[in-house]
Amino acid sequence: MTNKYNIPAIGFGTFDRRDEVGVRVITHALELGYRHLDTAQSYDTERECGEALRRSGLKRSEVFLTTKVTGANCAAGKLIPSLERSAENLGVDAIDLTLIHWPVTPAGRLDMRTYLTELAEAQARGLTRLIGVSNFTIADLDEAKTILGPGRLANHQFERHPFLQNQKLVNYCQYNGISVTCYLPLARGRCAGDPVIDRIAARHGATPHQIALAFSLNQGLIVIPTSSKHERIAENFAARDIVLSPDELAALAGCDRAERQINPAWSPAWDQQPAMN
Ligand SMILES: NC(=O)c1ccc[n+]([C@@H]2O[C@H](COP(=O)([O-])OP(=O)(O)OC[C@H]3O[C@@H](n4cnc5c(N)ncnc54)[C@H](OP(=O)(O)O)[C@@H]3O)[C@@H](O)[C@H]2O)c1
């Protein structure tokens, strides 16, 4: 499945993929076939992504690049210069997708009108082709729609895996034409040992982590797993070929236990799942 923005459905997450070791791992992912890299100003891996892109020999147009604007750069007058630095770090003229990393910081909520207006201006100037957000609640997305108008946000990135399905947020995004990127799609490597996932994996001759990725991919969502290990990078990429039946998707939907892993004290609470309303 694909999305209307042609964002490659499997991206390679680059949190912690720093320095020369990181460049080699990212280059390996590109050589294996990944065509989407997920970085952020706060990860300090934009340079590594740019270097891997050059080493891979791929054309710029063949690899989709996402970065995220950190809270400090959401203050008035800071976003556009920060994005110019991101483009320079990546060694590109324009970024494919720029997200606001969080609507809050430990110091409190950021001024949405300020950062979204500047993000839209960055897009108008051609610094970024698409714009989006990350870690927004439905109320935040509604506020963004009021500020920008409908249809402007191309993507929302938030935590999603079989144990935290965030289905209410997924449904909202799909209804509003916002593509969804699932971060922590492997639940940080904790998907083995669940009887439902293990049973479906055995039926497909796949691993539990491949089934976790296939679960979101089969619903038209984007996933950005990462690994430091070559064999796992290949294993995760191969999940794109797994087709799950409606019964299997229904069984996996039953694995949700609202098990959130990225949960800083200052973070907004996720919207409740439909079943919990
Ligand atoms: N927007 C946001 O706020 C936000 C927050 C968090 C993350 N992200 C993005 O999401 C990406 C992915 O998140 P993440 O790295 O935290 O979580 P993840 O991709 O769910 O899990 C990565 C962990 O799983 C292990 N792993 C990878 N493949 C595996 C496999 N096939 N079998 C078993 N274990 C496997 C890895 O260990 P090994 O390295 O040992 O293989 C690593 O510890 C990040 O790199 C980043 O780009 C975004």
PDB file of N, CA and C in Angstrom, residues 109-162:
ATOM      1  N   ARG A 109       3.964  24.338  26.825  1.00  0.00           N
ATOM      2  CA  ARG A 109       3.506  24.283  25.432  1.00  0.00           C
ATOM      3  C   ARG A 109       4.188  25.339  24.583  1.00  0.00           C
ATOM      4  N   LEU A 110       4.454  24.977  23.340  1.00  0.00           N
ATOM      5  CA  LEU A 110       5.029  25.918  22.386  1.00  0.00           C
ATOM      6  C   LEU A 110       3.887  26.675  21.713  1.00  0.00           C
ATOM      7  N   ASP A 111       4.200  27.852  21.198  1.00  0.00           N
ATOM      8  CA  ASP A 111       3.162  28.660  20.555  1.00  0.00           C
ATOM      9  C   ASP A 111       2.894  28.144  19.142  1.00  0.00           C
ATOM     10  N   MET A 112       1.755  27.454  19.000  1.00  0.00           N
ATOM     11  CA  MET A 112       1.490  26.752  17.735  1.00  0.00           C
ATOM     12  C   MET A 112       1.367  27.717  16.562  1.00  0.00           C
ATOM     13  N   ARG A 113       0.711  28.843  16.770  1.00  0.00           N
ATOM     14  CA  ARG A 113       0.529  29.772  15.645  1.00  0.00           C
ATOM     15  C   ARG A 113       1.890  30.241  15.128  1.00  0.00           C
ATOM     16  N   THR A 114       2.816  30.498  16.039  1.00  0.00           N
ATOM     17  CA  THR A 114       4.146  30.969  15.630  1.00  0.00           C
ATOM     18  C   THR A 114       4.859  29.901  14.803  1.00  0.00           C
ATOM     19  N   TYR A 115       4.961  28.677  15.340  1.00  0.00           N
ATOM     20  CA  TYR A 115       5.786  27.704  14.607  1.00  0.00           C
ATOM     21  C   TYR A 115       5.103  27.185  13.351  1.00  0.00           C
ATOM     22  N   LEU A 116       3.779  27.076  13.369  1.00  0.00           N
ATOM     23  CA  LEU A 116       3.127  26.579  12.140  1.00  0.00           C
ATOM     24  C   LEU A 116       3.164  27.630  11.032  1.00  0.00           C
ATOM     25  N   THR A 117       3.045  28.889  11.406  1.00  0.00           N
ATOM     26  CA  THR A 117       3.126  29.952  10.390  1.00  0.00           C
ATOM     27  C   THR A 117       4.510  29.940   9.748  1.00  0.00           C
ATOM     28  N   GLU A 118       5.541  29.755  10.569  1.00  0.00           N
ATOM     29  CA  GLU A 118       6.906  29.733  10.017  1.00  0.00           C
ATOM     30  C   GLU A 118       7.159  28.452   9.218  1.00  0.00           C
ATOM     31  N   LEU A 119       6.554  27.350   9.660  1.00  0.00           N
ATOM     32  CA  LEU A 119       6.711  26.096   8.897  1.00  0.00           C
ATOM     33  C   LEU A 119       6.058  26.236   7.514  1.00  0.00           C
ATOM     34  N   ALA A 120       4.887  26.847   7.479  1.00  0.00           N
ATOM     35  CA  ALA A 120       4.205  27.067   6.198  1.00  0.00           C
ATOM     36  C   ALA A 120       5.024  28.005   5.314  1.00  0.00           C
ATOM     37  N   GLU A 121       5.663  28.969   5.925  1.00  0.00           N
ATOM     38  CA  GLU A 121       6.506  29.900   5.163  1.00  0.00           C
ATOM     39  C   GLU A 121       7.740  29.158   4.593  1.00  0.00           C
ATOM     40  N   ALA A 122       8.292  28.247   5.388  1.00  0.00           N
ATOM     41  CA  ALA A 122       9.426  27.438   4.902  1.00  0.00           C
ATOM     42  C   ALA A 122       9.001  26.624   3.683  1.00  0.00           C
ATOM     43  N   GLN A 123       7.786  26.101   3.732  1.00  0.00           N
ATOM     44  CA  GLN A 123       7.273  25.329   2.598  1.00  0.00           C
ATOM     45  C   GLN A 123       7.088  26.251   1.382  1.00  0.00           C
ATOM     46  N   ALA A 124       6.528  27.433   1.620  1.00  0.00           N
ATOM     47  CA  ALA A 124       6.299  28.372   0.510  1.00  0.00           C
ATOM     48  C   ALA A 124       7.629  28.766  -0.142  1.00  0.00           C
ATOM     49  N   ARG A 125       8.689  28.833   0.652  1.00  0.00           N
ATOM     50  CA  ARG A 125      10.003  29.204   0.111  1.00  0.00           C
ATOM     51  C   ARG A 125      10.709  28.033  -0.564  1.00  0.00           C
ATOM     52  N   GLY A 126      10.121  26.826  -0.466  1.00  0.00           N
ATOM     53  CA  GLY A 126      10.717  25.664  -1.115  1.00  0.00           C
ATOM     54  C   GLY A 126      11.777  24.959  -0.292  1.00  0.00           C
ATOM     55  N   LEU A 127      11.861  25.300   1.009  1.00  0.00           N
ATOM     56  CA  LEU A 127      12.847  24.631   1.873  1.00  0.00           C
ATOM     57  C   LEU A 127      12.424  23.212   2.209  1.00  0.00           C
ATOM     58  N   THR A 128      11.116  22.988   2.218  1.00  0.00           N
ATOM     59  CA  THR A 128      10.578  21.650   2.486  1.00  0.00           C
ATOM     60  C   THR A 128       9.371  21.423   1.579  1.00  0.00           C
ATOM     61  N   ARG A 129       9.310  20.226   0.986  1.00  0.00           N
ATOM     62  CA  ARG A 129       8.204  19.950   0.053  1.00  0.00           C
ATOM     63  C   ARG A 129       6.891  19.711   0.800  1.00  0.00           C
ATOM     64  N   LEU A 130       6.958  18.940   1.884  1.00  0.00           N
ATOM     65  CA  LEU A 130       5.769  18.613   2.670  1.00  0.00           C
ATOM     66  C   LEU A 130       5.993  19.044   4.117  1.00  0.00           C
ATOM     67  N   ILE A 131       4.879  19.301   4.819  1.00  0.00           N
ATOM     68  CA  ILE A 131       4.990  19.653   6.240  1.00  0.00           C
ATOM     69  C   ILE A 131       4.077  18.744   7.070  1.00  0.00           C
ATOM     70  N   GLY A 132       4.457  18.571   8.331  1.00  0.00           N
ATOM     71  CA  GLY A 132       3.647  17.724   9.207  1.00  0.00           C
ATOM     72  C   GLY A 132       4.035  17.939  10.656  1.00  0.00           C
ATOM     73  N   VAL A 133       3.566  17.037  11.501  1.00  0.00           N
ATOM     74  CA  VAL A 133       3.759  17.172  12.944  1.00  0.00           C
ATOM     75  C   VAL A 133       4.082  15.808  13.552  1.00  0.00           C
ATOM     76  N   SER A 134       4.429  15.832  14.816  1.00  0.00           N
ATOM     77  CA  SER A 134       4.725  14.588  15.529  1.00  0.00           C
ATOM     78  C   SER A 134       4.277  14.749  16.978  1.00  0.00           C
ATOM     79  N   ASN A 135       3.780  13.680  17.549  1.00  0.00           N
ATOM     80  CA  ASN A 135       3.363  13.674  18.956  1.00  0.00           C
ATOM     81  C   ASN A 135       2.237  14.664  19.251  1.00  0.00           C
ATOM     82  N   PHE A 136       1.361  14.898  18.277  1.00  0.00           N
ATOM     83  CA  PHE A 136       0.199  15.772  18.475  1.00  0.00           C
ATOM     84  C   PHE A 136      -0.999  14.927  18.907  1.00  0.00           C
ATOM     85  N   THR A 137      -1.833  15.506  19.756  1.00  0.00           N
ATOM     86  CA  THR A 137      -3.119  14.876  20.085  1.00  0.00           C
ATOM     87  C   THR A 137      -4.153  15.320  19.046  1.00  0.00           C
ATOM     88  N   ILE A 138      -5.337  14.763  19.142  1.00  0.00           N
ATOM     89  CA  ILE A 138      -6.409  15.178  18.222  1.00  0.00           C
ATOM     90  C   ILE A 138      -6.738  16.662  18.445  1.00  0.00           C
ATOM     91  N   ALA A 139      -6.760  17.103  19.696  1.00  0.00           N
ATOM     92  CA  ALA A 139      -7.037  18.528  19.957  1.00  0.00           C
ATOM     93  C   ALA A 139      -5.961  19.403  19.310  1.00  0.00           C
ATOM     94  N   ASP A 140      -4.702  18.948  19.368  1.00  0.00           N
ATOM     95  CA  ASP A 140      -3.612  19.709  18.721  1.00  0.00           C
ATOM     96  C   ASP A 140      -3.821  19.751  17.210  1.00  0.00           C
ATOM     97  N   LEU A 141      -4.222  18.622  16.631  1.00  0.00           N
ATOM     98  CA  LEU A 141      -4.428  18.568  15.175  1.00  0.00           C
ATOM     99  C   LEU A 141      -5.585  19.475  14.763  1.00  0.00           C
ATOM    100  N   ASP A 142      -6.628  19.520  15.607  1.00  0.00           N
ATOM    101  CA  ASP A 142      -7.752  20.425  15.312  1.00  0.00           C
ATOM    102  C   ASP A 142      -7.285  21.882  15.339  1.00  0.00           C
ATOM    103  N   GLU A 143      -6.451  22.191  16.332  1.00  0.00           N
ATOM    104  CA  GLU A 143      -5.944  23.574  16.431  1.00  0.00           C
ATOM    105  C   GLU A 143      -5.076  23.907  15.210  1.00  0.00           C
ATOM    106  N   ALA A 144      -4.265  22.940  14.795  1.00  0.00           N
ATOM    107  CA  ALA A 144      -3.402  23.155  13.616  1.00  0.00           C
ATOM    108  C   ALA A 144      -4.252  23.402  12.369  1.00  0.00           C
ATOM    109  N   LYS A 145      -5.370  22.663  12.281  1.00  0.00           N
ATOM    110  CA  LYS A 145      -6.257  22.826  11.117  1.00  0.00           C
ATOM    111  C   LYS A 145      -6.869  24.235  11.113  1.00  0.00           C
ATOM    112  N   THR A 146      -7.177  24.740  12.300  1.00  0.00           N
ATOM    113  CA  THR A 146      -7.737  26.093  12.390  1.00  0.00           C
ATOM    114  C   THR A 146      -6.695  27.121  11.930  1.00  0.00           C
ATOM    115  N   ILE A 147      -5.443  26.876  12.276  1.00  0.00           N
ATOM    116  CA  ILE A 147      -4.386  27.841  11.936  1.00  0.00           C
ATOM    117  C   ILE A 147      -4.019  27.762  10.450  1.00  0.00           C
ATOM    118  N   LEU A 148      -3.832  26.547   9.947  1.00  0.00           N
ATOM    119  CA  LEU A 148      -3.316  26.380   8.580  1.00  0.00           C
ATOM    120  C   LEU A 148      -4.403  26.216   7.533  1.00  0.00           C
ATOM    121  N   GLY A 149      -5.573  25.796   7.968  1.00  0.00           N
ATOM    122  CA  GLY A 149      -6.616  25.406   7.018  1.00  0.00           C
ATOM    123  C   GLY A 149      -6.495  23.914   6.757  1.00  0.00           C
ATOM    124  N   PRO A 150      -7.587  23.292   6.251  1.00  0.00           N
ATOM    125  CA  PRO A 150      -7.553  21.839   6.058  1.00  0.00           C
ATOM    126  C   PRO A 150      -6.612  21.431   4.922  1.00  0.00           C
ATOM    127  N   GLY A 151      -6.123  20.192   5.023  1.00  0.00           N
ATOM    128  CA  GLY A 151      -5.348  19.613   3.919  1.00  0.00           C
ATOM    129  C   GLY A 151      -3.906  20.068   3.838  1.00  0.00           C
ATOM    130  N   ARG A 152      -3.424  20.794   4.837  1.00  0.00           N
ATOM    131  CA  ARG A 152      -2.040  21.291   4.747  1.00  0.00           C
ATOM    132  C   ARG A 152      -1.034  20.323   5.362  1.00  0.00           C
ATOM    133  N   LEU A 153      -1.447  19.604   6.413  1.00  0.00           N
ATOM    134  CA  LEU A 153      -0.512  18.674   7.055  1.00  0.00           C
ATOM    135  C   LEU A 153      -0.498  17.356   6.272  1.00  0.00           C
ATOM    136  N   ALA A 154       0.688  16.965   5.828  1.00  0.00           N
ATOM    137  CA  ALA A 154       0.805  15.746   5.027  1.00  0.00           C
ATOM    138  C   ALA A 154       1.023  14.518   5.889  1.00  0.00           C
ATOM    139  N   ASN A 155       1.512  14.718   7.100  1.00  0.00           N
ATOM    140  CA  ASN A 155       1.951  13.546   7.878  1.00  0.00           C
ATOM    141  C   ASN A 155       1.894  13.826   9.373  1.00  0.00           C
ATOM    142  N   HIS A 156       1.584  12.764  10.113  1.00  0.00           N
ATOM    143  CA  HIS A 156       1.686  12.820  11.570  1.00  0.00           C
ATOM    144  C   HIS A 156       2.473  11.592  12.016  1.00  0.00           C
ATOM    145  N   GLN A 157       3.505  11.812  12.806  1.00  0.00           N
ATOM    146  CA  GLN A 157       4.353  10.713  13.295  1.00  0.00           C
ATOM    147  C   GLN A 157       4.151  10.541  14.793  1.00  0.00           C
ATOM    148  N   PHE A 158       3.772   9.332  15.200  1.00  0.00           N
ATOM    149  CA  PHE A 158       3.576   9.081  16.627  1.00  0.00           C
ATOM    150  C   PHE A 158       3.851   7.610  16.937  1.00  0.00           C
ATOM    151  N   GLU A 159       3.906   7.302  18.243  1.00  0.00           N
ATOM    152  CA  GLU A 159       4.231   5.921  18.643  1.00  0.00           C
ATOM    153  C   GLU A 159       3.084   4.989  18.270  1.00  0.00           C
ATOM    154  N   ARG A 160       3.418   3.944  17.545  1.00  0.00           N
ATOM    155  CA  ARG A 160       2.399   2.935  17.210  1.00  0.00           C
ATOM    156  C   ARG A 160       3.064   1.592  16.931  1.00  0.00           C
ATOM    157  N   HIS A 161       2.555   0.575  17.598  1.00  0.00           N
ATOM    158  CA  HIS A 161       2.991  -0.807  17.407  1.00  0.00           C
ATOM    159  C   HIS A 161       1.850  -1.684  17.909  1.00  0.00           C
ATOM    160  N   PRO A 162       1.952  -3.010  17.805  1.00  0.00           N
ATOM    161  CA  PRO A 162       0.791  -3.831  18.199  1.00  0.00           C
ATOM    162  C   PRO A 162       0.344  -3.632  19.640  1.00  0.00           C
TER     163      PRO A 162
END
